[in-house]
GROMACS .gro file of C-alpha atoms in nm:
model
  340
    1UNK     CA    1  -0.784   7.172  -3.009
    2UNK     CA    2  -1.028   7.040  -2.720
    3UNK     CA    3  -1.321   6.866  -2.817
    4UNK     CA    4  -1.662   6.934  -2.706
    5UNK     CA    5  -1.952   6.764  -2.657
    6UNK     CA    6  -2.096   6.988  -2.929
    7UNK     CA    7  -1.837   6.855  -3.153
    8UNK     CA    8  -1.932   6.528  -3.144
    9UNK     CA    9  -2.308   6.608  -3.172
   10UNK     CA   10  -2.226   6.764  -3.471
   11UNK     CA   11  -1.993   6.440  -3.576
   12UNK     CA   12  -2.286   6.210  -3.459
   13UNK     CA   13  -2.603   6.418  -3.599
   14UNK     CA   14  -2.751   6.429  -3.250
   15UNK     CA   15  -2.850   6.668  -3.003
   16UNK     CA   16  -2.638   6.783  -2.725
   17UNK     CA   17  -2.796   6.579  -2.462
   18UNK     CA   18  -2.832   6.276  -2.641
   19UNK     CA   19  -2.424   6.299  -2.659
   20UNK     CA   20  -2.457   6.411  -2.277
   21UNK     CA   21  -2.660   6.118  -2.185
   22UNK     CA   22  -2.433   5.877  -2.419
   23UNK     CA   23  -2.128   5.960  -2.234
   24UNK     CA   24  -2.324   5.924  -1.897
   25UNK     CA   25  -2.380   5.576  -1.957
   26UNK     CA   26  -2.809   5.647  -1.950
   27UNK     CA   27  -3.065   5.430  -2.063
   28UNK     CA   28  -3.259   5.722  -2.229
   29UNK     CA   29  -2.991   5.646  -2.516
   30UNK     CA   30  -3.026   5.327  -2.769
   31UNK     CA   31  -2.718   5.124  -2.712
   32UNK     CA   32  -2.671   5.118  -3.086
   33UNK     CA   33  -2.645   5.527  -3.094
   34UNK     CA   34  -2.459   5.517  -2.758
   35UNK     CA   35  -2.193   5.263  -2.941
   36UNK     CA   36  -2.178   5.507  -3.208
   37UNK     CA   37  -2.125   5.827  -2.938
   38UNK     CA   38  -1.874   5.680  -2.786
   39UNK     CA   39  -1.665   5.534  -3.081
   40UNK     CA   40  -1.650   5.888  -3.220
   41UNK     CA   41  -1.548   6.050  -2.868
   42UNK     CA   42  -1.298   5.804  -2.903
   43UNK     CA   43  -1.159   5.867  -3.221
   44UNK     CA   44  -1.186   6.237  -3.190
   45UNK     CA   45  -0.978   6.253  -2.865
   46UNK     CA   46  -1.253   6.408  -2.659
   47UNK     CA   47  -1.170   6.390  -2.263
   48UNK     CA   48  -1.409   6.555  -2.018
   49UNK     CA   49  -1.331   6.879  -1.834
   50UNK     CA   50  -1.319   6.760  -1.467
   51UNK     CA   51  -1.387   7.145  -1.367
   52UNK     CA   52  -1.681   7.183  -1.509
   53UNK     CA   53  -1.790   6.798  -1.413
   54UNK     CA   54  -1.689   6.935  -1.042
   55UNK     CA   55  -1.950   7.210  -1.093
   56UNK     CA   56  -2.219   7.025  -1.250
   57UNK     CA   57  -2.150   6.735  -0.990
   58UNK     CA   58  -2.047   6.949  -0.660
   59UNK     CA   59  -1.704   6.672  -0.615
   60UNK     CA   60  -1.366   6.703  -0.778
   61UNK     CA   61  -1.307   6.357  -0.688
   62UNK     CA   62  -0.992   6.485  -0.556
   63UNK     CA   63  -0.839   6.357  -0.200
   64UNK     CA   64  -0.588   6.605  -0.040
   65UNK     CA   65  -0.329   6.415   0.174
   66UNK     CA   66  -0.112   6.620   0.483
   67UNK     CA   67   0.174   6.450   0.571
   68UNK     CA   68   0.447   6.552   0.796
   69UNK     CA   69   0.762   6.515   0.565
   70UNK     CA   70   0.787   6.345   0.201
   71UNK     CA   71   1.118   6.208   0.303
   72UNK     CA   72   0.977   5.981   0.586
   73UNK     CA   73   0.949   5.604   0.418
   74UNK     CA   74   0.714   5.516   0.684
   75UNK     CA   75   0.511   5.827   0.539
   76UNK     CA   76   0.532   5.696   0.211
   77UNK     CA   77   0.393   5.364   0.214
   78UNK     CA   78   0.096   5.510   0.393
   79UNK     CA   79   0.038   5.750   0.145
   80UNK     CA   80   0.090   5.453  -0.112
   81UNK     CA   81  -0.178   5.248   0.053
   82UNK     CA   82  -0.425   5.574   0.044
   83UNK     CA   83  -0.358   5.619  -0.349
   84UNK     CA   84  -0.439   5.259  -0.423
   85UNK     CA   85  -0.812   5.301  -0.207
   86UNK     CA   86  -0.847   5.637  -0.408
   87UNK     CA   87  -0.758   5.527  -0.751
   88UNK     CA   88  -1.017   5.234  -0.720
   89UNK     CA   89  -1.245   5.438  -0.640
   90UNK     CA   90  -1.218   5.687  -0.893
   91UNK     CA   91  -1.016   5.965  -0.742
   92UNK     CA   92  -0.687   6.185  -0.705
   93UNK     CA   93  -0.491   6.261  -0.422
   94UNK     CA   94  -0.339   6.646  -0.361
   95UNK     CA   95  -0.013   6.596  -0.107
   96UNK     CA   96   0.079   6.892   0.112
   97UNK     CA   97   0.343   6.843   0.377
   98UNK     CA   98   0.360   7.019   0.693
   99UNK     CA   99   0.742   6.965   0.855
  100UNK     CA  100   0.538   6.868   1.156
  101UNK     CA  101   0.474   7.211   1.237
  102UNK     CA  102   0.100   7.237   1.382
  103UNK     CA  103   0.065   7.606   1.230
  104UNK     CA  104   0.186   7.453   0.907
  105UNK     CA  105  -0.022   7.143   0.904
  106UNK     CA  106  -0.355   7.412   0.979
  107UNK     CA  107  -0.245   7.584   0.691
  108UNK     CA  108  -0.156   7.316   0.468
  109UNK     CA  109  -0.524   7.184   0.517
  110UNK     CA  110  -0.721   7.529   0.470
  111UNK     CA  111  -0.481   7.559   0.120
  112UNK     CA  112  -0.640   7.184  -0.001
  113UNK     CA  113  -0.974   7.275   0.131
  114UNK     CA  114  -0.966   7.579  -0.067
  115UNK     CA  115  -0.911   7.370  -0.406
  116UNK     CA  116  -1.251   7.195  -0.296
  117UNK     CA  117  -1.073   6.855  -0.211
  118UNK     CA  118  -1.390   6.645  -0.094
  119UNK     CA  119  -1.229   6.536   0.160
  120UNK     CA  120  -0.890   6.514   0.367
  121UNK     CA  121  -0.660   6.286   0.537
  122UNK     CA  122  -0.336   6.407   0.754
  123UNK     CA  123  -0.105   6.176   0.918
  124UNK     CA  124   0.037   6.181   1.243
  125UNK     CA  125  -0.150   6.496   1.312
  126UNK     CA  126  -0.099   6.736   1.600
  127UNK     CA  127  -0.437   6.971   1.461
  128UNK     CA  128  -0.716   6.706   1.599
  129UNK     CA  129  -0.590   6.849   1.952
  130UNK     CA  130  -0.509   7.263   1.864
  131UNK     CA  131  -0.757   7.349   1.597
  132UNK     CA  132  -1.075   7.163   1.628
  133UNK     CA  133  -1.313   7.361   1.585
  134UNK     CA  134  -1.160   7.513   1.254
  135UNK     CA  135  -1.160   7.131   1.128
  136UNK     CA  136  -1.541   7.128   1.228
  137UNK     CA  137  -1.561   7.466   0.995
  138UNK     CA  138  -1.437   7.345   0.683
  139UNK     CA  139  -1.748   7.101   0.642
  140UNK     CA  140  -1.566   6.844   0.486
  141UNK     CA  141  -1.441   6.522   0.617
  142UNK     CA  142  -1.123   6.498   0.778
  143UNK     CA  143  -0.935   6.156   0.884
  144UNK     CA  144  -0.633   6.151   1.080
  145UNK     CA  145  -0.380   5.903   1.066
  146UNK     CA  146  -0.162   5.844   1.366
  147UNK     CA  147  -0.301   6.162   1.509
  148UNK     CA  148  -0.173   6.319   1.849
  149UNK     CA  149  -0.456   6.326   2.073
  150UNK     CA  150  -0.787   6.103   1.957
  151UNK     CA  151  -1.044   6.377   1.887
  152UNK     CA  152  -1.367   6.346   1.699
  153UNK     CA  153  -1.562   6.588   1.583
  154UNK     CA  154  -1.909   6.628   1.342
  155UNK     CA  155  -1.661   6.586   1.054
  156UNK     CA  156  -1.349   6.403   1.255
  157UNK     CA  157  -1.247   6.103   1.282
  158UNK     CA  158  -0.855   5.902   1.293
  159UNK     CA  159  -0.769   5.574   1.246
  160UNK     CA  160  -0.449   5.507   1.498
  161UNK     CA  161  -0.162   5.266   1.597
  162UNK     CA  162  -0.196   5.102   1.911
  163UNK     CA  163   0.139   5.249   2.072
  164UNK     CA  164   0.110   5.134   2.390
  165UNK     CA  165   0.085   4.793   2.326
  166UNK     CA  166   0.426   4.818   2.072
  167UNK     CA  167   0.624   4.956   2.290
  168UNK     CA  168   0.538   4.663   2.534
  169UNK     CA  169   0.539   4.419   2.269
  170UNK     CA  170   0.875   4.562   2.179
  171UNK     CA  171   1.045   4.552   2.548
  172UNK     CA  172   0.912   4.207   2.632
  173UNK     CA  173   1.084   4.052   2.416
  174UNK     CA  174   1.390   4.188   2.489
  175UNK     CA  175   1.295   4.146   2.856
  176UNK     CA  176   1.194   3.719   2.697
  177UNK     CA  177   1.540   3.730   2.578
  178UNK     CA  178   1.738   3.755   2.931
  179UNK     CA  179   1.804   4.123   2.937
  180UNK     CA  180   1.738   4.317   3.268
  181UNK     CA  181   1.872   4.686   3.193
  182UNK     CA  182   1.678   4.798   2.838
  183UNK     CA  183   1.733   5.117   2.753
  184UNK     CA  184   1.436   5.339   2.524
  185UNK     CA  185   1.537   5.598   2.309
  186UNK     CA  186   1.291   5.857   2.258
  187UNK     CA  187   1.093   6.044   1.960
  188UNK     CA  188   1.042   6.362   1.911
  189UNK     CA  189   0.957   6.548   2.224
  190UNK     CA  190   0.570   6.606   2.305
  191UNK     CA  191   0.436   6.333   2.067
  192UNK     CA  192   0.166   6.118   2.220
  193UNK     CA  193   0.295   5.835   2.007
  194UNK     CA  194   0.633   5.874   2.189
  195UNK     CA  195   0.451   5.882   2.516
  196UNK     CA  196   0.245   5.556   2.414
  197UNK     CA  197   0.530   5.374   2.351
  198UNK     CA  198   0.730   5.442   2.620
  199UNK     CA  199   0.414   5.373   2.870
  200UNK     CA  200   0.426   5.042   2.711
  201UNK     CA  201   0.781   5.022   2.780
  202UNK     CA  202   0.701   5.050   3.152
  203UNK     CA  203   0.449   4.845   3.145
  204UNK     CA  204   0.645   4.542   3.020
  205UNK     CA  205   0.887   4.665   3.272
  206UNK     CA  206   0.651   4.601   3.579
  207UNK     CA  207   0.494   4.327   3.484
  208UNK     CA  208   0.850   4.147   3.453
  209UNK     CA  209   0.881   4.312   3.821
  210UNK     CA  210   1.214   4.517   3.681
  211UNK     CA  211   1.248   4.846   3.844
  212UNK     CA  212   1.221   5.158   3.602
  213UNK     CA  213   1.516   5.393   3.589
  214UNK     CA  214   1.488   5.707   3.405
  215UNK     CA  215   1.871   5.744   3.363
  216UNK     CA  216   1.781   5.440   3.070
  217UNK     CA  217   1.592   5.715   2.932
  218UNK     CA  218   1.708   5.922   2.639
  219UNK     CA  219   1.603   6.140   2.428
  220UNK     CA  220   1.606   6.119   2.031
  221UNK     CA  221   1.422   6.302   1.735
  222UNK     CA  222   1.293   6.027   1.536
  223UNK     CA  223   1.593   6.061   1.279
  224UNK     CA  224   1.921   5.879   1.256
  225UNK     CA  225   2.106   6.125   1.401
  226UNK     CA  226   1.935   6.103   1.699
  227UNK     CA  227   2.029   5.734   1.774
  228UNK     CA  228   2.336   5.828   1.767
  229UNK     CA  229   2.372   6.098   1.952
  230UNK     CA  230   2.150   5.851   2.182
  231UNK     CA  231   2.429   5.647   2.207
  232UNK     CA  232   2.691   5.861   2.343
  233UNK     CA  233   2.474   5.923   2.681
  234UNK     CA  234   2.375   5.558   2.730
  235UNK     CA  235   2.747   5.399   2.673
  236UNK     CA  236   2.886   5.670   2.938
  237UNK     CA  237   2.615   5.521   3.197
  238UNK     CA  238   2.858   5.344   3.523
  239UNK     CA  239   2.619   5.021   3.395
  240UNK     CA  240   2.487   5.080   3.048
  241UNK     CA  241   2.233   4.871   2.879
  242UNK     CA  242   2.246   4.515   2.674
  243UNK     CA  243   1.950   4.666   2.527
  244UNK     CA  244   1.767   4.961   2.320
  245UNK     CA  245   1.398   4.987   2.227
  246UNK     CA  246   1.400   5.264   1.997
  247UNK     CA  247   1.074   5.491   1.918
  248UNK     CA  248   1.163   5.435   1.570
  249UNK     CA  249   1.349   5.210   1.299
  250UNK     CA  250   1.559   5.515   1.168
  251UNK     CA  251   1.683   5.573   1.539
  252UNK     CA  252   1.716   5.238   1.550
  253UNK     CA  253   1.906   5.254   1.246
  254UNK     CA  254   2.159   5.523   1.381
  255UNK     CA  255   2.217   5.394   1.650
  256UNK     CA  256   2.330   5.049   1.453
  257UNK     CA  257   2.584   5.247   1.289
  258UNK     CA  258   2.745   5.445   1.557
  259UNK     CA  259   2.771   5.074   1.796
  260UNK     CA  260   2.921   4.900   1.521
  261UNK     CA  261   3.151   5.196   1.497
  262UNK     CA  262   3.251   5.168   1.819
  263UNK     CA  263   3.346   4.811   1.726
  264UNK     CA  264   3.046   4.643   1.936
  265UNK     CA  265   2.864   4.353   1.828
  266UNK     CA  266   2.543   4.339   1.776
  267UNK     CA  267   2.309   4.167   1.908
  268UNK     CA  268   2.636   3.981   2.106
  269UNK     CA  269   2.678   4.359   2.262
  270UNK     CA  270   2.349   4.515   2.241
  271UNK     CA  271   2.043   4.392   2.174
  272UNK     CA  272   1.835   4.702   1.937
  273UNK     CA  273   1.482   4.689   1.879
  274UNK     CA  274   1.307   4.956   1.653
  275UNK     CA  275   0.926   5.062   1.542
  276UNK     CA  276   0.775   5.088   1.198
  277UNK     CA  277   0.947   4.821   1.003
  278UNK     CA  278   1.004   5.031   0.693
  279UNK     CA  279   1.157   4.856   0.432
  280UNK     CA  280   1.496   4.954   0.540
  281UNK     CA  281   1.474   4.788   0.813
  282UNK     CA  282   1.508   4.430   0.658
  283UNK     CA  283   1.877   4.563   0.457
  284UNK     CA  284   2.044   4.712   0.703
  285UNK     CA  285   2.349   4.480   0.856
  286UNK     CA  286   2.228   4.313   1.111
  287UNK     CA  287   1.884   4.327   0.971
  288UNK     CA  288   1.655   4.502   1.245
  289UNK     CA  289   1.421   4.338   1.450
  290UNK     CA  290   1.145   4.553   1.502
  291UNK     CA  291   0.763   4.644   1.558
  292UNK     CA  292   0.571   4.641   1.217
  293UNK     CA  293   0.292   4.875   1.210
  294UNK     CA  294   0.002   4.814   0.950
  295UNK     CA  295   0.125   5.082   0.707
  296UNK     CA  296  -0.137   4.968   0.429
  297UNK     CA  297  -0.387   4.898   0.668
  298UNK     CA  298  -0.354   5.264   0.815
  299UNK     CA  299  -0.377   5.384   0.474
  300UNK     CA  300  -0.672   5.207   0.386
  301UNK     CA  301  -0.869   5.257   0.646
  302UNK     CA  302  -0.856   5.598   0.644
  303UNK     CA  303  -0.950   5.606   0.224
  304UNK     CA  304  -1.255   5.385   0.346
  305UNK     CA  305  -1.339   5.610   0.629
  306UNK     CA  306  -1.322   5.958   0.381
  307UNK     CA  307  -1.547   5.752   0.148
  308UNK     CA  308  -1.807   5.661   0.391
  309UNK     CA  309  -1.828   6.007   0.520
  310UNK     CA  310  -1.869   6.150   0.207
  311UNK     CA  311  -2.184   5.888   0.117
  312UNK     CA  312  -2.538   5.960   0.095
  313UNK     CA  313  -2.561   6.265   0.362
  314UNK     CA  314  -2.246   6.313   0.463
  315UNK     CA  315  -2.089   6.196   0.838
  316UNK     CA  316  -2.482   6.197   0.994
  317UNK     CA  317  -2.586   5.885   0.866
  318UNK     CA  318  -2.170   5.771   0.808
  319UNK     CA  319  -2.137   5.494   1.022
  320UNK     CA  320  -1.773   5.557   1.094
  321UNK     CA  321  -1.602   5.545   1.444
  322UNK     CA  322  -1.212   5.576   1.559
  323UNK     CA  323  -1.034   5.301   1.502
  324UNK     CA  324  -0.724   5.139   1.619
  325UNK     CA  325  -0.501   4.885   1.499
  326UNK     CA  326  -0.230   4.709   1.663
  327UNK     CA  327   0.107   4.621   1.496
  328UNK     CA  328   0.312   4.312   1.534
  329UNK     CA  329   0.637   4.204   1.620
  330UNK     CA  330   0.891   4.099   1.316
  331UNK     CA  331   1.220   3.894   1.491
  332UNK     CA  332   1.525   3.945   1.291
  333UNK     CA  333   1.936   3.973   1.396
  334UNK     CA  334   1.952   4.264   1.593
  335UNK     CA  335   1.812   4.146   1.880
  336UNK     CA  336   1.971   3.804   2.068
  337UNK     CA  337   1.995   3.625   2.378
  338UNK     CA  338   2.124   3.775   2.696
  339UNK     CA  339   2.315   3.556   2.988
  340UNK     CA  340   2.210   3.713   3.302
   0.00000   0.00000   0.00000
């Protein structure tokens, strides 16, 4: 059976609220009766009722988390990061996921609103840009991770990857390396995060003076099979590349597999770069050289930016702004010297 506070009051020979006030931790209570309180809660198994606590209190120290796909390990060390901020802080974390559908993700959020999370975070959100001004509805606060368009609203805010400066990160030093024809395979299509990193692509590009040519363009779908599917169009080209920046490591890491299938060495063949560094990335054979972003960083920032919003009275007197952090670049066997 549950016990009560009543139960131990009775245990104790106290009233209610002295029990109340014991288990509260107040100074209203003699610490040798408090001692006493809470040795018999102990022994008697008593656990408070976090519903009625949410009531009483007006927070269910619960978190709810959005994230595109629990399969992602990219996703998961994020989420990781955001667990360890919550759990220190005294709460719970509520994951949704949302396939990366927009409609989905919208729907996902309303669902953890509705089971009073006091606040939410959703990675590599597309809802910042389509559904705004529902966000600004819910009156709780909402930080995006990774999100698809940097939007802020009275209750908005993301913490973001510097993409742009990856992707050129990524392609100089291939372009530091010797190669001249580098190749960049694609996310999904319509992602501003693909769009960053290929602008950074071209950016390292020009300032190298090497002219860009979209037939070293292809596109992927952030999965494995997409680098290798990527890898059909750019061996065909009449010159293909000694290169491949790849939007991600697990394009990256198809695209390993089907090159080594077609019994080329890498990096003696083809130089592949990828962007993430998820811990597969550092196993697979040759170990990939890629762009690390600050998973736990990402993940803790955004647990630090829900709790600051939620302070005192809320995101008015928060002082929380966007942030964005920039990865770095992690040199390993897949990518090697070029003779031009």
């Amino acid at each position: 059976m549950t016990v009560s506070i009543k139960d131990i009051a009775r245990a104790a020979d106290v009233s209610h609220s002295t029990v109340s006030r014991a288990l509260s931790d107040s100074d209203l209570v003699r610490a040798t009766t408090k001692a006493r309180i809470l040795r018999l809660a102990r022994e008697m198994g008593y656990s408070p009722d976090a519903r009625a606590r949410s009531l009483v209190l007006g927070r269910t120290h619960t978190i709810g988390v959005v994230v595109t796909t629990f399969t992602d390990p990219f996703i998961a060390e994020v989420v990781q990061a955001v667990e360890t901020a919550a759990h220190q802080h005294g709460y719970s974390l509520i994951l949704a996921s949302s396939n990366s559908e927009p409609e989905r993700e919208m729907a996902a959020v309303q669902m953890l609103w509705s089971k009073r999370v006091d606040g939410l975070i959703v990675t590599s959100s597309r809802i910042g840009a389509l559904y705004q001004s529902r966000l600004d509805s819910l009156g709780v606060p909402v930080v995006l991770i990774n999100s698809h368009q940097e939007q802020q609203g009275p209750y908005t805010f993301s913490v973001t990857m510097d993409n742009r400066h990856g992707g050129a990160l990524a392609t100089a030093h291939l372009l530091e390396l010797g190669h001249r024809r580098v190749a960049y395979v694609s996310g999904p299509a319509d992602h501003s995060d693909d769009l960053e990193r290929m602008a950074g692509y071209r950016q390292a590009l020009a300032k190298a003076d090497i002219v860009y040519d979209p037939a070293l363009i292809v596109q992927g779908t952030g999965r494995a099979g997409g680098g290798q599917v990527a890898w059909a169009s750019l061996a065909a080209l009449p010159n293909r590349p000694s290169a491949v920046f790849c939007y991600n490591d697990m394009t990256a890491i198809g695209l390993l597999r089907v090159v080594r299938e077609a019994n080329l060495s890498i990096p003696l063949d083809l130089s592949v770069v990828g962007f993430d560094d998820i811990p597969l990335a550092s196993y697979v054979e040759p170990r990939l050289t890629t762009i690390a972003q600050p998973k736990r960083d990402l993940g803790a920032k955004a647990m630090a930016m829900v709790l600051a919003l939620m302070m005192n009275d809320g995101p008015k007197t928060a002082t929380v702004a966007n942030t964005v952090v920039q990865g770095r670049l992690i040199v390993r066997e897949s990518s090697g010297y070029h003779a031009t």
